[in-house]
Amino acid sequence: MGRWEPNARGRLATAALELYSERGYEQTTVTEIAKRAGLTERTFFNHYADKREVLFATSGEFQELFVRSVSDALKSVAPIDALAVGLDAISGMLTGQRDCVRARQAVIMANPELQERDLLKLASISATLADALRRHGVTEPAASLAAEAGVAVFKVGFERWLAADGECEMSRLMRESLDELKAVTAGGQGVF
Amino acid sequence: MGRWEPNARGRLATAALELYSERGYEQTTVTEIAKRAGLTERTFFNHYADKREVLFATSGEFQELFVRSVSDALKSVAPIDALAVGLDAISGMLTGQRDCVRARQAVIMANPELQERDLLKLASISATLADALRRHGVTEPAASLAAEAGVAVFKVGFERWLAADGECEMSRLMRESLDELKAVTAGGQGVF
């Protein structure tokens, strides 16, 4: 089934992201991606189901790391602190990849269908985090709310990281976002 | 352009939801919806762009009410309390409609494409809430985090409302969810 191509998967991902950025996601074909990567279409389909999957190929790994880090931390700390540990772990995973992540995000935000898929992935992370929290004895609705809070902090910290000029540590922005969420929820007088 | 049909829009929405529930969203055609409602396809397209739009026709109204209520409240109370006012307003809008909302939600959850669209609507509400908060002087990232928190509380309260047996006031569940979020975020020791 075809000869082995060194780092075909990575080359295809790079080529796809370049083409999506240059001419738009809709306008790019698998044929063009394979050509840019110096590979065949057949090789493309050995690695990815379709051109959309190239953009979401690492989502599973990302979710797994986030949820596993939170689960491990839940053995010894409170839910909100376990979420902080998870946010720190995924910051580590994304460190040094901001240009690439930024290009990917620009492609996603330019296409409602990709944006919807991205939101579905986040919803899946939230559901899996809530599962993990329940397994560690957190009751509902606290488990779901903690999970949603974790994803909310991630979303805001992630956007700030993408938007920041110059060097900027994602883990610091995540911690700041979490502190802001704490301040916001603690800020009211209770109106009912 | 066709004679006036009394409450055509509502009849089409009811017929569509019935058919989506009975035989599935994918399997239902606009022809069948119009027929069930005793109307023509042409009348359908006078009211809705496609069969998906029937499910999301009130999303704009919902978002408008949520954001307007929060904006009004921000004149006199803290962000988290303004969100509570908004959650109370949308609870009022949905009161007495649980069976219908439940049927709609079941259709959406059975179809990834509809689920993605639903999440996009929630993301749009979050972005619009964040705008409103910034207009009232809340700085970033607090504005985005407060908006995300408001949507998180809505999601969890909404799911609990749909899942509850018997009579159940949505506004009470929203308040409980908000209190749980406050408890969760206040619960940690800070791990960094």
CSV table of C-alpha atoms in Angstrom, one decimal:
chain,number,residue,atom,x,y,z
A,1,MET,CA,0.0,0.0,0.0
A,2,GLY,CA,2.4,2.8,-1.1
A,3,ARG,CA,5.9,3.4,0.1
A,4,TRP,CA,6.7,5.0,3.4
A,5,GLU,CA,7.0,8.8,3.3
A,6,PRO,CA,9.0,10.5,6.0
A,7,ASN,CA,6.7,12.6,8.2
A,8,ALA,CA,3.9,12.5,5.6
A,9,ARG,CA,1.3,13.4,8.3
A,10,GLY,CA,3.1,16.5,9.4
A,11,ARG,CA,3.9,17.6,5.9
A,12,LEU,CA,0.3,17.2,4.9
A,13,ALA,CA,-0.9,19.2,7.9
A,14,THR,CA,1.6,22.0,7.2
A,15,ALA,CA,0.6,22.1,3.5
A,16,ALA,CA,-3.1,22.2,4.3
A,17,LEU,CA,-2.7,25.0,6.8
A,18,GLU,CA,-0.6,27.1,4.3
A,19,LEU,CA,-3.2,26.6,1.6
A,20,TYR,CA,-6.2,27.3,3.8
A,21,SER,CA,-4.5,30.5,4.9
A,22,GLU,CA,-3.5,31.6,1.4
A,23,ARG,CA,-6.6,30.9,-0.6
A,24,GLY,CA,-9.3,30.0,2.0
A,25,TYR,CA,-10.5,26.6,3.3
A,26,GLU,CA,-13.4,26.2,0.8
A,27,GLN,CA,-11.2,26.9,-2.2
A,28,THR,CA,-8.6,24.3,-1.3
A,29,THR,CA,-8.8,20.7,-2.6
A,30,VAL,CA,-7.1,17.6,-1.3
A,31,THR,CA,-5.3,17.3,-4.6
A,32,GLU,CA,-3.7,20.6,-4.0
A,33,ILE,CA,-2.7,19.8,-0.4
A,34,ALA,CA,-1.1,16.5,-1.5
A,35,LYS,CA,0.7,18.3,-4.3
A,36,ARG,CA,2.0,21.1,-2.0
A,37,ALA,CA,3.3,18.4,0.4
A,38,GLY,CA,5.0,16.5,-2.5
A,39,LEU,CA,2.7,13.5,-1.8
A,40,THR,CA,-0.1,11.7,-3.4
A,41,GLU,CA,-3.9,12.0,-2.7
A,42,ARG,CA,-3.8,8.4,-1.6
A,43,THR,CA,-1.2,9.2,1.0
A,44,PHE,CA,-3.5,12.1,2.2
A,45,PHE,CA,-6.4,9.7,2.7
A,46,ASN,CA,-4.1,7.2,4.5
A,47,HIS,CA,-3.7,9.9,7.1
A,48,TYR,CA,-6.9,12.0,7.2
A,49,ALA,CA,-10.5,11.3,6.4
A,50,ASP,CA,-11.1,14.6,4.7
A,51,LYS,CA,-9.7,18.1,4.5
A,52,ARG,CA,-11.6,19.2,7.7
A,53,GLU,CA,-10.0,16.5,9.8
A,54,VAL,CA,-6.6,18.0,9.2
A,55,LEU,CA,-7.6,20.9,11.4
A,56,PHE,CA,-9.0,18.8,14.2
A,57,ALA,CA,-6.5,16.0,14.2
A,58,THR,CA,-4.9,17.0,17.6
A,59,SER,CA,-8.2,17.7,19.3
A,60,GLY,CA,-8.4,14.2,20.8
A,61,GLU,CA,-4.9,14.5,22.3
A,62,PHE,CA,-5.7,17.9,23.6
A,63,GLN,CA,-8.9,16.7,25.3
A,64,GLU,CA,-7.2,13.6,26.7
A,65,LEU,CA,-4.4,15.7,28.3
A,66,PHE,CA,-6.8,18.3,29.7
A,67,VAL,CA,-9.1,15.7,31.3
A,68,ARG,CA,-6.4,13.4,32.5
A,69,SER,CA,-4.5,16.3,34.2
A,70,VAL,CA,-7.7,17.4,35.9
A,71,SER,CA,-8.6,13.8,37.0
A,72,ASP,CA,-5.1,13.2,38.5
A,73,ALA,CA,-5.3,16.5,40.4
A,74,LEU,CA,-8.8,15.8,41.7
A,75,LYS,CA,-7.2,13.2,43.9
A,76,SER,CA,-5.6,15.8,46.1
A,77,VAL,CA,-7.2,19.3,45.4
A,78,ALA,CA,-10.5,21.0,45.0
A,79,PRO,CA,-12.3,21.0,41.6
A,80,ILE,CA,-11.4,24.6,40.7
A,81,ASP,CA,-7.7,24.0,41.6
A,82,ALA,CA,-7.8,20.7,39.6
A,83,LEU,CA,-9.0,22.8,36.6
A,84,ALA,CA,-6.1,25.1,37.1
A,85,VAL,CA,-3.7,22.1,36.9
A,86,GLY,CA,-5.4,21.0,33.6
A,87,LEU,CA,-5.2,24.5,32.1
A,88,ASP,CA,-1.5,24.5,33.0
A,89,ALA,CA,-0.9,21.1,31.3
A,90,ILE,CA,-2.6,22.2,28.0
A,91,SER,CA,-0.6,25.5,28.1
A,92,GLY,CA,2.5,23.3,28.2
A,93,MET,CA,1.3,21.4,25.2
A,94,LEU,CA,0.7,24.5,23.1
A,95,THR,CA,3.8,26.4,24.2
A,96,GLY,CA,6.0,27.4,21.2
A,97,GLN,CA,3.2,26.7,18.7
A,98,ARG,CA,1.5,30.0,18.7
A,99,ASP,CA,2.1,30.9,15.0
A,100,CYS,CA,0.7,27.6,13.9
A,101,VAL,CA,-2.3,27.7,16.3
A,102,ARG,CA,-3.0,31.3,15.3
A,103,ALA,CA,-3.1,30.4,11.6
A,104,ARG,CA,-5.4,27.4,12.3
A,105,GLN,CA,-7.7,29.6,14.4
A,106,ALA,CA,-7.9,32.3,11.6
A,107,VAL,CA,-9.0,29.5,9.2
A,108,ILE,CA,-11.6,28.3,11.6
A,109,MET,CA,-13.0,31.7,12.4
A,110,ALA,CA,-13.5,32.5,8.7
A,111,ASN,CA,-15.8,29.5,8.2
A,112,PRO,CA,-19.0,29.0,10.2
A,113,GLU,CA,-19.0,25.3,9.6
A,114,LEU,CA,-15.5,24.9,11.1
A,115,GLN,CA,-16.4,27.3,13.9
A,116,GLU,CA,-19.4,25.1,14.8
A,117,ARG,CA,-17.2,22.0,14.7
A,118,ASP,CA,-14.7,23.8,17.0
A,119,LEU,CA,-17.5,24.6,19.5
A,120,LEU,CA,-18.6,21.0,19.4
A,121,LYS,CA,-15.1,19.9,20.4
A,122,LEU,CA,-15.2,22.3,23.3
A,123,ALA,CA,-18.6,21.0,24.4
A,124,SER,CA,-17.2,17.5,24.3
A,125,ILE,CA,-14.3,18.5,26.5
A,126,SER,CA,-16.8,20.1,29.0
A,127,ALA,CA,-18.9,16.9,29.0
A,128,THR,CA,-15.8,14.8,29.6
A,129,LEU,CA,-14.6,17.0,32.4
A,130,ALA,CA,-18.0,16.9,34.1
A,131,ASP,CA,-17.8,13.1,33.9
A,132,ALA,CA,-14.4,13.1,35.5
A,133,LEU,CA,-15.6,15.4,38.3
A,134,ARG,CA,-18.6,13.2,39.0
A,135,ARG,CA,-16.3,10.2,39.1
A,136,HIS,CA,-14.3,12.0,41.8
A,137,GLY,CA,-17.4,12.5,43.9
A,138,VAL,CA,-18.5,16.0,42.8
A,139,THR,CA,-22.3,16.2,42.6
A,140,GLU,CA,-24.5,17.9,40.1
A,141,PRO,CA,-24.9,20.6,39.2
A,142,ALA,CA,-21.5,21.5,40.6
A,143,ALA,CA,-19.7,19.1,38.3
A,144,SER,CA,-21.2,20.5,35.1
A,145,LEU,CA,-20.7,24.1,36.3
A,146,ALA,CA,-17.1,23.5,37.2
A,147,ALA,CA,-16.5,21.9,33.8
A,148,GLU,CA,-18.1,24.8,32.0
A,149,ALA,CA,-16.1,27.2,34.1
A,150,GLY,CA,-12.9,25.4,33.1
A,151,VAL,CA,-13.8,25.6,29.4
A,152,ALA,CA,-14.8,29.2,29.8
A,153,VAL,CA,-11.4,30.1,31.3
A,154,PHE,CA,-9.7,28.1,28.6
A,155,LYS,CA,-11.6,30.0,25.8
A,156,VAL,CA,-10.8,33.4,27.2
A,157,GLY,CA,-7.2,32.7,28.1
A,158,PHE,CA,-6.7,31.1,24.7
A,159,GLU,CA,-8.0,34.1,22.9
A,160,ARG,CA,-5.9,36.5,24.9
A,161,TRP,CA,-2.8,34.3,24.1
A,162,LEU,CA,-3.6,34.4,20.4
A,163,ALA,CA,-4.1,38.2,20.5
A,164,ALA,CA,-1.0,39.0,22.6
A,165,ASP,CA,2.0,40.8,21.0
A,166,GLY,CA,5.4,39.3,21.5
A,167,GLU,CA,6.3,36.5,23.9
A,168,CYS,CA,3.5,35.6,26.2
A,169,GLU,CA,3.2,32.6,28.4
A,170,MET,CA,-0.2,30.9,28.0
A,171,SER,CA,-0.1,29.4,31.5
A,172,ARG,CA,0.1,32.9,33.0
A,173,LEU,CA,-2.9,34.1,30.9
A,174,MET,CA,-4.9,31.0,32.0
A,175,ARG,CA,-4.1,31.7,35.7
A,176,GLU,CA,-5.1,35.4,35.2
A,177,SER,CA,-8.4,34.4,33.5
A,178,LEU,CA,-9.2,31.9,36.3
A,179,ASP,CA,-8.6,34.7,38.9
A,180,GLU,CA,-10.8,37.0,36.9
A,181,LEU,CA,-13.6,34.5,36.8
A,182,LYS,CA,-13.3,34.1,40.6
A,183,ALA,CA,-13.4,37.9,41.0
A,184,VAL,CA,-16.4,38.2,38.7
A,185,THR,CA,-18.5,35.5,40.4
A,186,ALA,CA,-17.5,36.8,43.9
A,187,GLY,CA,-18.4,40.4,42.9
A,188,GLY,CA,-22.2,40.6,43.3
A,189,GLN,CA,-24.5,41.3,46.1
A,190,GLY,CA,-27.1,38.7,45.1
A,191,VAL,CA,-30.2,40.4,43.6
A,192,PHE,CA,-32.9,37.8,44.4
B,1,MET,CA,-48.4,36.2,-3.5
B,2,GLY,CA,-50.9,33.6,-2.1
B,3,ARG,CA,-53.7,34.2,0.3
B,4,TRP,CA,-53.2,35.0,4.0
B,5,GLU,CA,-53.2,31.9,6.2
B,6,PRO,CA,-54.1,32.3,9.8
B,7,ASN,CA,-51.0,31.6,12.0
B,8,ALA,CA,-49.2,29.9,9.2
B,9,ARG,CA,-45.9,30.4,10.9
B,10,GLY,CA,-46.9,28.7,14.1
B,11,ARG,CA,-48.7,25.9,12.3
B,12,LEU,CA,-45.6,25.2,10.2
B,13,ALA,CA,-43.4,25.2,13.3
B,14,THR,CA,-45.7,22.8,15.2
B,15,ALA,CA,-45.9,20.5,12.1
B,16,ALA,CA,-42.1,20.5,11.7
B,17,LEU,CA,-41.4,19.7,15.3
B,18,GLU,CA,-43.9,16.9,15.2
B,19,LEU,CA,-42.4,15.4,12.1
B,20,TYR,CA,-38.8,15.8,13.3
B,21,SER,CA,-39.8,14.0,16.5
B,22,GLU,CA,-41.7,11.2,14.8
B,23,ARG,CA,-39.4,10.3,12.0
B,24,GLY,CA,-36.2,12.3,12.5
B,25,TYR,CA,-35.0,15.6,11.2
B,26,GLU,CA,-33.0,14.2,8.2
B,27,GLN,CA,-36.0,12.1,7.0
B,28,THR,CA,-38.4,15.0,7.0
B,29,THR,CA,-39.0,17.1,3.9
B,30,VAL,CA,-40.4,20.6,3.6
B,31,THR,CA,-43.2,19.1,1.4
B,32,GLU,CA,-44.2,16.9,4.3
B,33,ILE,CA,-44.1,19.8,6.8
B,34,ALA,CA,-46.3,22.0,4.6
B,35,LYS,CA,-48.7,19.1,4.1
B,36,ARG,CA,-49.0,18.3,7.8
B,37,ALA,CA,-49.7,22.0,8.5
B,38,GLY,CA,-52.3,22.1,5.7
B,39,LEU,CA,-50.3,24.7,3.8
B,40,THR,CA,-48.2,24.9,0.6
B,41,GLU,CA,-44.5,24.6,0.3
B,42,ARG,CA,-44.6,28.2,-1.0
B,43,THR,CA,-46.1,29.3,2.2
B,44,PHE,CA,-43.3,27.5,4.1
B,45,PHE,CA,-40.7,29.4,2.2
B,46,ASN,CA,-42.5,32.6,2.8
B,47,HIS,CA,-41.8,32.1,6.5
B,48,TYR,CA,-38.6,30.0,6.8
B,49,ALA,CA,-35.5,29.8,4.6
B,50,ASP,CA,-35.2,26.0,5.2
B,51,LYS,CA,-36.2,23.2,7.5
B,52,ARG,CA,-33.3,24.0,9.9
B,53,GLU,CA,-34.4,27.6,10.4
B,54,VAL,CA,-37.7,26.4,11.9
B,55,LEU,CA,-35.8,25.1,14.9
B,56,PHE,CA,-33.8,28.4,15.4
B,57,ALA,CA,-36.5,30.9,14.6
B,58,THR,CA,-36.8,32.3,18.1
B,59,SER,CA,-33.0,32.3,18.8
B,60,GLY,CA,-32.8,36.0,17.9
B,61,GLU,CA,-35.6,37.0,20.2
B,62,PHE,CA,-34.1,34.9,23.0
B,63,GLN,CA,-30.7,36.5,22.6
B,64,GLU,CA,-32.2,40.0,22.4
B,65,LEU,CA,-34.2,39.5,25.7
B,66,PHE,CA,-31.2,38.0,27.5
B,67,VAL,CA,-28.8,40.8,26.5
B,68,ARG,CA,-31.2,43.6,26.9
B,69,SER,CA,-32.1,42.5,30.4
B,70,VAL,CA,-28.5,42.2,31.4
B,71,SER,CA,-27.7,45.6,29.9
B,72,ASP,CA,-30.5,47.3,31.7
B,73,ALA,CA,-29.5,45.7,35.0
B,74,LEU,CA,-25.9,46.7,34.5
B,75,LYS,CA,-26.9,50.4,35.2
B,76,SER,CA,-27.5,49.6,38.8
B,77,VAL,CA,-25.9,46.2,39.8
B,78,ALA,CA,-22.6,44.3,39.5
B,79,PRO,CA,-22.0,42.1,36.4
B,80,ILE,CA,-22.8,38.8,38.1
B,81,ASP,CA,-26.1,40.2,39.5
B,82,ALA,CA,-27.0,41.6,36.1
B,83,LEU,CA,-26.5,38.1,34.6
B,84,ALA,CA,-28.9,36.8,37.2
B,85,VAL,CA,-31.5,39.3,36.1
B,86,GLY,CA,-31.0,38.2,32.4
B,87,LEU,CA,-31.3,34.6,33.4
B,88,ASP,CA,-34.6,35.4,35.2
B,89,ALA,CA,-35.9,37.2,32.1
B,90,ILE,CA,-35.3,34.3,29.8
B,91,SER,CA,-36.8,31.9,32.3
B,92,GLY,CA,-39.9,34.0,32.1
B,93,MET,CA,-39.9,33.7,28.3
B,94,LEU,CA,-39.6,29.9,28.4
B,95,THR,CA,-42.1,29.3,31.2
B,96,GLY,CA,-45.0,27.0,30.2
B,97,GLN,CA,-43.2,25.9,27.1
B,98,ARG,CA,-41.2,23.0,28.5
B,99,ASP,CA,-42.8,20.2,26.4
B,100,CYS,CA,-42.2,22.1,23.2
B,101,VAL,CA,-38.6,23.1,24.2
B,102,ARG,CA,-37.9,19.5,25.3
B,103,ALA,CA,-39.1,18.1,21.9
B,104,ARG,CA,-36.9,20.7,20.1
B,105,GLN,CA,-33.9,19.9,22.2
B,106,ALA,CA,-34.3,16.1,21.6
B,107,VAL,CA,-34.3,16.8,17.8
B,108,ILE,CA,-31.2,19.0,18.1
B,109,MET,CA,-29.2,16.5,20.3
B,110,ALA,CA,-29.9,13.7,17.8
B,111,ASN,CA,-28.2,15.5,15.0
B,112,PRO,CA,-24.5,16.8,15.2
B,113,GLU,CA,-25.1,19.5,12.6
B,114,LEU,CA,-28.0,20.9,14.6
B,115,GLN,CA,-26.0,20.6,17.8
B,116,GLU,CA,-23.2,22.6,16.2
B,117,ARG,CA,-25.6,25.3,15.1
B,118,ASP,CA,-27.1,25.4,18.6
B,119,LEU,CA,-23.6,25.9,20.1
B,120,LEU,CA,-22.9,28.7,17.6
B,121,LYS,CA,-26.0,30.5,18.8
B,122,LEU,CA,-24.8,30.2,22.4
B,123,ALA,CA,-21.4,31.5,21.4
B,124,SER,CA,-23.1,34.4,19.7
B,125,ILE,CA,-25.0,35.2,22.9
B,126,SER,CA,-21.8,35.1,24.9
B,127,ALA,CA,-20.0,37.5,22.5
B,128,THR,CA,-23.0,39.9,22.6
B,129,LEU,CA,-23.1,39.8,26.4
B,130,ALA,CA,-19.4,40.5,26.5
B,131,ASP,CA,-20.0,43.5,24.2
B,132,ALA,CA,-22.7,44.8,26.6
B,133,LEU,CA,-20.5,44.4,29.6
B,134,ARG,CA,-17.7,46.3,27.9
B,135,ARG,CA,-20.1,49.1,27.0
B,136,HIS,CA,-20.9,49.4,30.7
B,137,GLY,CA,-17.3,49.8,31.6
B,138,VAL,CA,-16.4,46.2,32.5
B,139,THR,CA,-12.8,45.6,31.3
B,140,GLU,CA,-11.3,42.5,29.6
B,141,PRO,CA,-10.9,39.7,30.4
B,142,ALA,CA,-13.6,40.2,33.1
B,143,ALA,CA,-16.2,41.0,30.5
B,144,SER,CA,-15.7,37.9,28.5
B,145,LEU,CA,-15.4,35.7,31.6
B,146,ALA,CA,-18.6,37.1,33.0
B,147,ALA,CA,-20.4,36.5,29.7
B,148,GLU,CA,-19.1,32.9,29.5
B,149,ALA,CA,-20.1,32.4,33.1
B,150,GLY,CA,-23.6,33.6,32.3
B,151,VAL,CA,-23.9,31.2,29.3
B,152,ALA,CA,-22.5,28.4,31.4
B,153,VAL,CA,-25.1,28.9,34.1
B,154,PHE,CA,-27.8,29.1,31.5
B,155,LYS,CA,-26.7,25.8,29.9
B,156,VAL,CA,-26.6,23.9,33.1
B,157,GLY,CA,-29.9,25.4,34.5
B,158,PHE,CA,-31.6,24.7,31.1
B,159,GLU,CA,-30.5,21.1,31.1
B,160,ARG,CA,-31.7,20.6,34.7
B,161,TRP,CA,-35.0,22.2,33.8
B,162,LEU,CA,-35.5,19.9,30.8
B,163,ALA,CA,-34.6,16.8,32.8
B,164,ALA,CA,-36.7,17.7,35.8
B,165,ASP,CA,-39.9,15.7,36.6
B,166,GLY,CA,-43.1,17.5,37.2
B,167,GLU,CA,-43.5,21.2,37.7
B,168,CYS,CA,-40.3,23.0,38.0
B,169,GLU,CA,-39.6,26.7,37.9
B,170,MET,CA,-36.7,27.5,35.5
B,171,SER,CA,-35.9,30.7,37.3
B,172,ARG,CA,-35.2,28.8,40.5
B,173,LEU,CA,-32.9,26.3,38.8
B,174,MET,CA,-31.0,29.2,37.2
B,175,ARG,CA,-30.5,30.8,40.6
B,176,GLU,CA,-29.3,27.5,42.1
B,177,SER,CA,-26.9,27.0,39.2
B,178,LEU,CA,-25.5,30.5,39.6
B,179,ASP,CA,-25.0,29.9,43.3
B,180,GLU,CA,-23.3,26.6,42.5
B,181,LEU,CA,-20.9,28.3,40.2
B,182,LYS,CA,-20.1,30.8,42.9
B,183,ALA,CA,-19.4,28.0,45.3
B,184,VAL,CA,-17.3,26.1,42.9
B,185,THR,CA,-15.1,29.1,42.0
B,186,ALA,CA,-14.8,30.1,45.6
B,187,GLY,CA,-13.9,26.5,46.7
B,188,GLY,CA,-10.2,26.2,45.9
B,189,GLN,CA,-7.0,27.0,47.7
B,190,GLY,CA,-5.1,28.3,44.7
B,191,VAL,CA,-2.6,25.7,43.5
B,192,PHE,CA,0.0,28.0,41.9
